[in-house]
Coordinates of C-alpha atoms and ligand atoms in Angstrom, one line a residue:
M4 CA 7.9 -7.7 -26.1
F5 CA 11.2 -5.8 -25.6
D6 CA 9.7 -2.6 -27.1
D7 CA 6.7 -2.9 -24.9
Q8 CA 8.9 -3.2 -21.8
L9 CA 10.9 -0.2 -22.8
Q10 CA 7.9 1.9 -23.2
D11 CA 6.4 0.5 -20.1
N12 CA 9.0 1.9 -17.8
Q13 CA 8.5 5.6 -17.6
L14 CA 10.6 6.1 -14.6
Q15 CA 13.4 3.9 -13.3
V16 CA 14.7 4.2 -9.8
I17 CA 18.1 2.5 -9.9
G18 CA 19.9 1.6 -6.7
I19 CA 18.9 4.8 -4.9
T20 CA 20.5 5.3 -1.4
R21 CA 19.9 8.4 0.7
K22 CA 22.0 9.0 3.8
F23 CA 21.6 11.8 6.3
G24 CA 24.9 11.7 8.1
S25 CA 25.5 8.1 9.2
F26 CA 21.7 7.4 9.0
T27 CA 20.5 5.5 5.9
A28 CA 17.0 6.7 5.1
L29 CA 16.9 4.8 1.7
D30 CA 18.9 1.7 1.1
D31 CA 19.6 0.6 -2.4
V32 CA 16.0 1.0 -3.7
S33 CA 15.2 0.0 -7.3
I34 CA 11.8 0.4 -8.9
D35 CA 10.5 0.5 -12.4
V36 CA 7.5 2.7 -12.6
R37 CA 5.1 1.7 -15.5
R38 CA 3.5 4.4 -17.6
G39 CA -0.1 5.1 -16.4
E40 CA 0.1 2.9 -13.3
F41 CA -1.2 3.7 -9.8
L42 CA 1.8 2.9 -7.7
T43 CA 1.5 3.1 -3.9
L44 CA 4.5 3.4 -1.6
L45 CA 3.4 1.9 1.7
G46 CA 5.3 1.5 4.9
P47 CA 5.5 2.4 8.6
S48 CA 6.4 5.9 9.7
G49 CA 10.1 6.7 9.0
S50 CA 10.5 3.9 6.4
G51 CA 11.6 6.4 3.7
K52 CA 8.5 7.0 1.6
S53 CA 8.6 10.8 1.7
T54 CA 12.4 10.7 1.2
L55 CA 11.9 8.8 -2.0
L56 CA 9.0 11.0 -3.2
N57 CA 11.2 14.1 -2.6
I58 CA 14.0 12.6 -4.7
L59 CA 11.5 11.7 -7.5
A60 CA 10.2 15.3 -7.4
G61 CA 13.7 16.8 -7.5
F62 CA 13.5 18.5 -4.1
D63 CA 16.3 16.2 -2.9
A64 CA 19.1 14.2 -4.5
P65 CA 20.2 10.7 -3.7
T66 CA 23.6 9.9 -2.1
E67 CA 24.0 7.0 -4.6
G68 CA 21.9 5.7 -7.5
R69 CA 20.1 7.1 -10.5
L70 CA 16.7 8.3 -11.6
V71 CA 16.0 7.8 -15.3
Q72 CA 12.9 9.2 -17.0
D73 CA 12.0 7.9 -20.4
G74 CA 15.6 6.8 -20.9
H75 CA 17.2 10.2 -19.7
D76 CA 19.1 10.5 -16.5
V77 CA 17.3 13.2 -14.4
T78 CA 19.0 12.5 -11.1
R79 CA 20.6 15.9 -10.8
K80 CA 18.0 17.8 -12.8
P81 CA 16.1 20.5 -10.7
A82 CA 12.4 20.1 -9.9
E83 CA 11.4 22.6 -12.6
A84 CA 13.0 20.5 -15.3
R85 CA 10.7 17.5 -14.6
N86 CA 7.1 17.8 -15.6
F87 CA 5.8 16.3 -12.3
G88 CA 2.8 17.4 -10.3
M89 CA 2.7 17.2 -6.6
V90 CA -0.1 16.9 -4.0
F91 CA 0.8 17.1 -0.3
Q92 CA -1.0 16.1 2.9
G93 CA -1.9 19.7 3.6
Y94 CA -3.9 21.3 0.8
A95 CA -1.3 24.2 0.5
L96 CA -3.8 26.3 -1.5
F97 CA -3.4 30.1 -1.7
P98 CA -6.0 31.3 0.8
H99 CA -6.7 34.7 -0.9
M100 CA -7.1 33.3 -4.4
S101 CA -10.3 31.8 -5.8
V102 CA -10.5 28.1 -6.7
A103 CA -10.1 29.0 -10.4
R104 CA -7.1 31.2 -9.7
N105 CA -5.5 28.5 -7.5
V106 CA -5.9 25.9 -10.3
A107 CA -4.6 28.3 -12.9
F108 CA -1.5 29.1 -11.0
P109 CA 0.8 26.5 -12.6
L110 CA -0.3 27.7 -16.0
R111 CA 0.4 31.3 -15.2
V112 CA 3.9 30.3 -14.0
R113 CA 4.3 28.5 -17.4
K114 CA 3.1 31.6 -19.2
V115 CA 0.2 29.7 -20.9
P116 CA -2.0 32.3 -22.8
E117 CA -5.0 33.5 -20.8
S118 CA -7.7 32.0 -23.0
E119 CA -5.9 28.6 -22.9
Q120 CA -5.7 28.9 -19.1
K121 CA -9.4 29.5 -18.9
R122 CA -10.2 26.5 -21.0
R123 CA -7.9 24.1 -19.1
V124 CA -9.1 25.3 -15.7
A125 CA -12.7 24.9 -16.7
E126 CA -12.0 21.4 -18.0
V127 CA -10.1 20.2 -15.0
L128 CA -12.6 21.6 -12.5
E129 CA -15.4 19.8 -14.4
R130 CA -13.4 16.5 -14.2
V131 CA -12.9 16.8 -10.4
G132 CA -16.5 17.9 -10.0
L133 CA -15.9 21.4 -8.8
S134 CA -17.3 23.6 -11.6
A135 CA -19.9 25.1 -9.3
H136 CA -17.2 26.2 -6.9
A137 CA -14.8 28.0 -9.2
D138 CA -15.3 31.5 -7.7
K139 CA -15.1 30.5 -4.0
L140 CA -12.2 30.9 -1.7
P141 CA -10.5 27.8 -0.3
R142 CA -11.9 28.5 3.2
Q143 CA -15.5 28.3 1.8
L144 CA -14.9 24.7 0.8
S145 CA -14.9 21.4 2.8
G146 CA -11.7 19.5 3.4
G147 CA -12.5 17.0 0.7
Q148 CA -13.3 19.8 -1.8
Q149 CA -10.0 21.6 -0.9
Q150 CA -8.1 18.4 -1.6
R151 CA -9.8 18.1 -5.0
V152 CA -8.7 21.7 -5.8
A153 CA -5.1 20.7 -4.9
L154 CA -5.5 17.7 -7.2
A155 CA -6.9 19.8 -10.0
R156 CA -4.0 22.3 -9.6
A157 CA -1.5 19.4 -9.9
L158 CA -3.3 17.9 -13.0
V159 CA -4.0 21.1 -14.9
F160 CA -0.6 21.3 -16.7
S161 CA -0.8 17.6 -17.8
P162 CA 2.1 16.3 -15.7
D163 CA 4.0 13.2 -16.8
V164 CA 3.8 11.9 -13.3
L165 CA 1.7 12.9 -10.3
L166 CA 3.3 12.5 -6.9
L167 CA 0.9 12.4 -3.9
D168 CA 2.2 12.3 -0.3
E169 CA -0.5 11.2 2.0
P170 CA -3.1 13.4 0.3
L171 CA -6.0 11.9 2.2
S172 CA -4.6 11.6 5.7
A173 CA -6.1 14.9 7.0
L174 CA -9.6 13.8 6.2
D175 CA -12.1 11.9 8.3
K176 CA -12.8 8.2 7.5
N177 CA -16.0 8.7 5.4
L178 CA -14.6 11.5 3.3
R179 CA -11.4 9.6 2.9
E180 CA -13.3 6.6 1.5
Q181 CA -15.3 8.8 -0.8
L182 CA -12.2 10.6 -2.1
Q183 CA -10.4 7.3 -2.6
L184 CA -13.1 6.4 -5.2
E185 CA -12.7 9.9 -6.7
F186 CA -8.9 9.5 -7.0
Q187 CA -9.4 6.1 -8.7
R188 CA -11.8 7.6 -11.2
I189 CA -9.6 10.6 -11.9
H190 CA -6.6 8.4 -12.3
R191 CA -8.5 6.3 -14.9
E192 CA -9.7 9.4 -16.8
F193 CA -6.4 11.3 -16.9
K194 CA -4.3 8.2 -17.5
T195 CA -1.4 10.0 -15.7
T196 CA 1.0 7.9 -13.7
F197 CA 0.2 8.3 -10.0
I198 CA 2.8 7.6 -7.3
F199 CA 0.9 7.7 -4.1
V200 CA 2.3 7.6 -0.5
T201 CA 0.3 6.3 2.4
H202 CA 0.6 4.3 5.5
D203 CA -3.0 3.1 5.3
Q204 CA -3.0 -0.5 4.2
T205 CA -6.7 -0.6 3.2
E206 CA -6.2 2.5 1.1
A207 CA -3.2 0.9 -0.6
L208 CA -5.1 -2.3 -1.4
A209 CA -8.2 -0.4 -2.6
L210 CA -6.4 2.1 -5.0
S211 CA -3.3 0.7 -6.4
S212 CA -2.3 -1.2 -9.5
R213 CA 0.9 -2.1 -7.6
I214 CA 2.1 -1.6 -4.0
A215 CA 5.7 -1.1 -3.0
I216 CA 6.2 -1.9 0.7
F217 CA 9.1 -0.2 2.6
N218 CA 10.6 -0.9 5.9
R219 CA 13.6 1.0 7.3
G220 CA 14.6 2.4 4.0
R221 CA 14.4 -0.9 2.1
L222 CA 12.0 -2.0 -0.5
M223 CA 10.6 -5.3 0.9
Q224 CA 8.2 -6.3 -1.9
M225 CA 6.5 -4.8 -4.9
D226 CA 3.5 -6.5 -6.5
G227 CA -0.2 -6.1 -7.3
P228 CA -2.6 -5.9 -4.3
T229 CA -3.9 -9.4 -4.6
D230 CA -0.4 -11.0 -5.0
I231 CA 1.1 -9.0 -2.2
Y232 CA -1.8 -9.9 0.1
T233 CA -2.0 -13.6 -0.8
R234 CA 1.7 -14.2 -1.4
P235 CA 3.7 -12.0 1.0
S236 CA 7.4 -12.8 0.6
S237 CA 8.3 -12.1 4.2
R238 CA 6.8 -12.1 7.7
F239 CA 7.1 -8.3 7.8
V240 CA 5.0 -7.8 4.7
A241 CA 2.4 -10.5 5.8
E242 CA 2.0 -8.7 9.2
F243 CA 2.1 -5.2 7.8
L244 CA -0.6 -5.8 5.1
G245 CA -3.5 -7.3 6.9
Q246 CA -3.6 -9.7 9.8
I247 CA -2.0 -13.1 10.0
N248 CA -1.8 -15.9 12.5
L249 CA 1.7 -17.3 13.0
F250 CA 2.7 -20.8 14.2
R251 CA 6.3 -21.5 15.1
V252 CA 7.0 -24.9 13.6
E253 CA 10.0 -27.2 14.3
N254 CA 11.4 -30.4 12.7
V255 CA 10.6 -29.0 9.3
T256 CA 10.8 -31.6 6.6
S257 CA 10.6 -30.8 2.8
A258 CA 8.8 -32.8 0.2
K259 CA 8.2 -32.1 -3.4
D260 CA 5.0 -30.2 -3.0
G261 CA 5.9 -28.3 0.2
I262 CA 7.0 -28.6 3.8
S263 CA 5.6 -29.9 7.0
G264 CA 6.6 -29.1 10.6
R265 CA 5.6 -29.7 14.1
F266 CA 3.6 -27.2 16.1
G267 CA 3.2 -28.9 19.5
E268 CA 1.3 -32.2 18.8
C269 CA 0.1 -31.0 15.4
L270 CA 1.7 -31.5 12.0
L271 CA 1.2 -28.4 9.9
A272 CA 1.7 -28.6 6.1
A273 CA 2.3 -25.7 3.6
P274 CA 3.3 -25.2 0.0
G275 CA 6.8 -23.7 -0.5
H276 CA 10.2 -24.3 0.9
V277 CA 11.8 -23.1 4.1
R278 CA 14.5 -24.1 6.5
D279 CA 14.0 -25.3 10.0
P280 CA 12.7 -23.6 12.2
A281 CA 10.0 -21.6 10.4
W282 CA 6.7 -19.9 10.7
V283 CA 3.5 -21.2 9.2
G284 CA 1.1 -18.3 8.7
V285 CA -2.6 -18.1 7.8
R286 CA -5.0 -15.2 7.3
P287 CA -7.9 -15.1 9.7
E288 CA -10.5 -15.3 7.0
N289 CA -9.1 -18.6 5.8
M290 CA -9.7 -20.4 9.1
R291 CA -12.8 -22.3 10.3
L292 CA -13.8 -23.5 13.7
K293 CA -14.9 -27.2 13.9
A294 CA -16.2 -29.3 16.8
T295 CA -14.6 -32.5 15.4
Q296 CA -11.0 -33.1 14.4
P297 CA -10.8 -33.0 10.6
D298 CA -8.8 -35.6 8.6
A299 CA -5.1 -35.1 7.9
S300 CA -5.6 -33.4 4.6
Q301 CA -6.3 -30.2 6.5
N302 CA -4.2 -28.3 9.0
A303 CA -5.8 -28.2 12.4
V304 CA -4.9 -26.9 15.8
P305 CA -6.9 -27.6 19.0
V306 CA -8.0 -24.3 20.5
T307 CA -9.9 -22.6 23.3
V308 CA -12.4 -19.9 22.2
N309 CA -11.9 -16.8 24.3
A310 CA -14.3 -14.4 22.7
V311 CA -16.9 -14.3 19.8
S312 CA -18.0 -11.0 18.4
Y313 CA -20.7 -10.5 15.8
H314 CA -19.9 -7.9 13.1
G315 CA -22.9 -8.2 10.7
P316 CA -21.6 -10.1 7.7
T317 CA -18.8 -11.7 9.7
V318 CA -18.1 -13.2 13.1
L319 CA -14.7 -12.6 14.7
L320 CA -13.2 -15.2 17.0
S321 CA -10.4 -14.7 19.5
L322 CA -8.7 -18.0 20.3
T323 CA -5.8 -19.6 22.1
A324 CA -4.0 -22.7 20.8
A325 CA -4.2 -25.4 23.3
T326 CA -1.1 -27.3 22.2
D327 CA 1.2 -24.4 22.5
G328 CA 3.1 -23.9 25.7
T329 CA 3.0 -20.2 25.1
T330 CA -0.1 -18.1 25.0
N331 CA -0.5 -17.9 21.2
V332 CA -3.5 -15.6 20.7
L333 CA -5.2 -16.3 17.3
S334 CA -7.9 -14.6 15.4
A335 CA -10.3 -16.1 12.9
T336 CA -13.0 -14.3 10.8
M337 CA -15.9 -16.5 9.6
P338 CA -18.9 -15.6 7.4
A339 CA -21.9 -15.0 9.7
S340 CA -23.9 -17.3 7.4
E341 CA -21.6 -20.2 8.4
W342 CA -21.7 -19.5 12.1
T343 CA -23.6 -21.8 14.4
D344 CA -23.5 -21.5 18.2
F345 CA -21.1 -23.8 19.8
D346 CA -20.5 -25.4 23.2
A347 CA -17.5 -23.7 24.8
Q348 CA -17.1 -26.7 27.2
K349 CA -16.2 -29.0 24.3
P350 CA -12.9 -29.2 22.5
H351 CA -12.6 -27.4 19.2
W352 CA -10.2 -27.3 16.2
L353 CA -9.2 -24.4 14.2
C354 CA -8.8 -25.7 10.6
W355 CA -7.5 -24.4 7.4
S356 CA -6.4 -25.7 4.0
R357 CA -2.7 -26.5 3.4
D358 CA -2.9 -24.3 0.3
D359 CA -3.9 -21.2 2.4
S360 CA -0.7 -21.6 4.4
L361 CA 2.3 -19.3 4.0
V362 CA 5.8 -20.1 5.2
F363 CA 8.5 -17.7 6.4
P364 CA 12.0 -18.4 7.6
Q365 CA 12.8 -17.4 11.2
E366 CA 16.2 -16.0 10.2
N367 CA 16.9 -12.3 9.4
E368 CA 13.9 -11.2 11.4
A369 CA 15.7 -8.6 13.5
E370 CA 17.1 -7.1 10.4
Q371 CA 13.7 -6.9 8.8
G372 CA 12.1 -5.4 11.9
A373 CA 9.5 -8.2 12.1
Ligands
ATP411 N1 16.5 16.1 6.2 C1 16.7 15.0 7.0 N2 17.7 14.9 7.9 C2 17.8 13.9 8.7 N3 17.0 12.8 8.7 C3 16.0 12.8 7.9 C4 15.7 13.9 7.0 N4 14.6 13.6 6.3 C5 14.2 12.4 6.7 N5 15.0 11.9 7.6 C6 14.9 10.6 8.3 O1 14.7 9.6 7.3 C7 13.8 8.6 7.8 C8 12.7 8.5 6.7 O2 11.9 9.6 6.7 P1 10.7 9.8 5.8 O3 10.1 11.2 6.0 O4 11.0 9.4 4.4 O5 9.7 8.7 6.3 P2 8.2 8.3 5.9 O6 8.2 6.9 5.5 O7 7.7 9.3 4.9 O8 7.4 8.4 7.3 P3 5.9 9.0 7.6 O9 4.9 7.9 7.3 O10 6.0 9.3 9.1 O11 5.7 10.2 6.8 C9 13.3 9.1 9.1 O12 13.9 8.3 10.1 C10 13.6 10.5 9.1 O13 13.9 11.0 10.5
MG412 MG1 6.2 10.8 5.0

């Protein structure tokens, strides 16, 4: 077990802080990167993602903390001393060189023999599906093809780790989704560790083995996509990754299997423990609209339906909680197959299971930026 763990952690980010003057761009970040994983760094603009990637690449050094690769401290080692590949947002291809020469470039720099260069370039172009385009110039390719050339160039020298900073953000939505699948396949085939930066939540959920969420230079949570989506540890993460409806509850009481708290006239229950006052949160897809009040085993809030929009497989509802003094706008997503027309004149309840409820404290929110 211990041996596995040792081998597992290819790269260790240990308490890294990066200050620019008095501004803290990264604040005591620690991450163990597992060999072969697809780790995504996700967070709002300015949260420190590129700063961390640059430190990993060796283009920048931390103010405090260490970077350990396979047990060796590489914090102060130059970029050339780390066998890391890099793919940036722009394609950064040499415009006057053919695709094959672009891809061969890192091998020429490393003085790999010509015949070996040819073999490796042909192999990597085959893998990224560009064999037919080897003799073209970058401008003769589409954006997606150019980004695959950049990927091939970063993979051709078998890097230990591939660092990707928003590689898909310059592409339109369809191409982006197509390339996401390509990146996933290429990651599987090459078995290289990918550290991928994005601020696109859907992209992070679709691609990653784990997601690290940043806010204001801090690592807020790191987990697999399902865990981080279904069990966000803070309100910030819950709101950043997907949508969530939040109910401010008071008079919170704890029992062995969870808490309950008052939201207007309603008593809302949730697993977990939290101090008073708190938020009870629930994802839109876990809520259902009912014309009759359910029994007390379910959470339910009386609502007014403001708008219904049909989206093919789903129906999206915009609602207002009637008990709340404030205008608490809620959204619910229901499968279209469960949807029946309803009488807007009659009272309705928005219901969900206690087990689908999340709880968050109301303290420290300014600090977290929620
Ligand atoms: N060289 C620098 N000098 C001063 N401040 C910097 C420098 N580099 C980055 N910063 C600041 O550090 C913070 C984090 O920047 P960073 O580029 O890491 O953000 P990011 O998460 O990659 O954002 P984006 O999603 O917009 O790319 C920002 O507030 C930025 O202004
Ligand atoms: Mg960035």
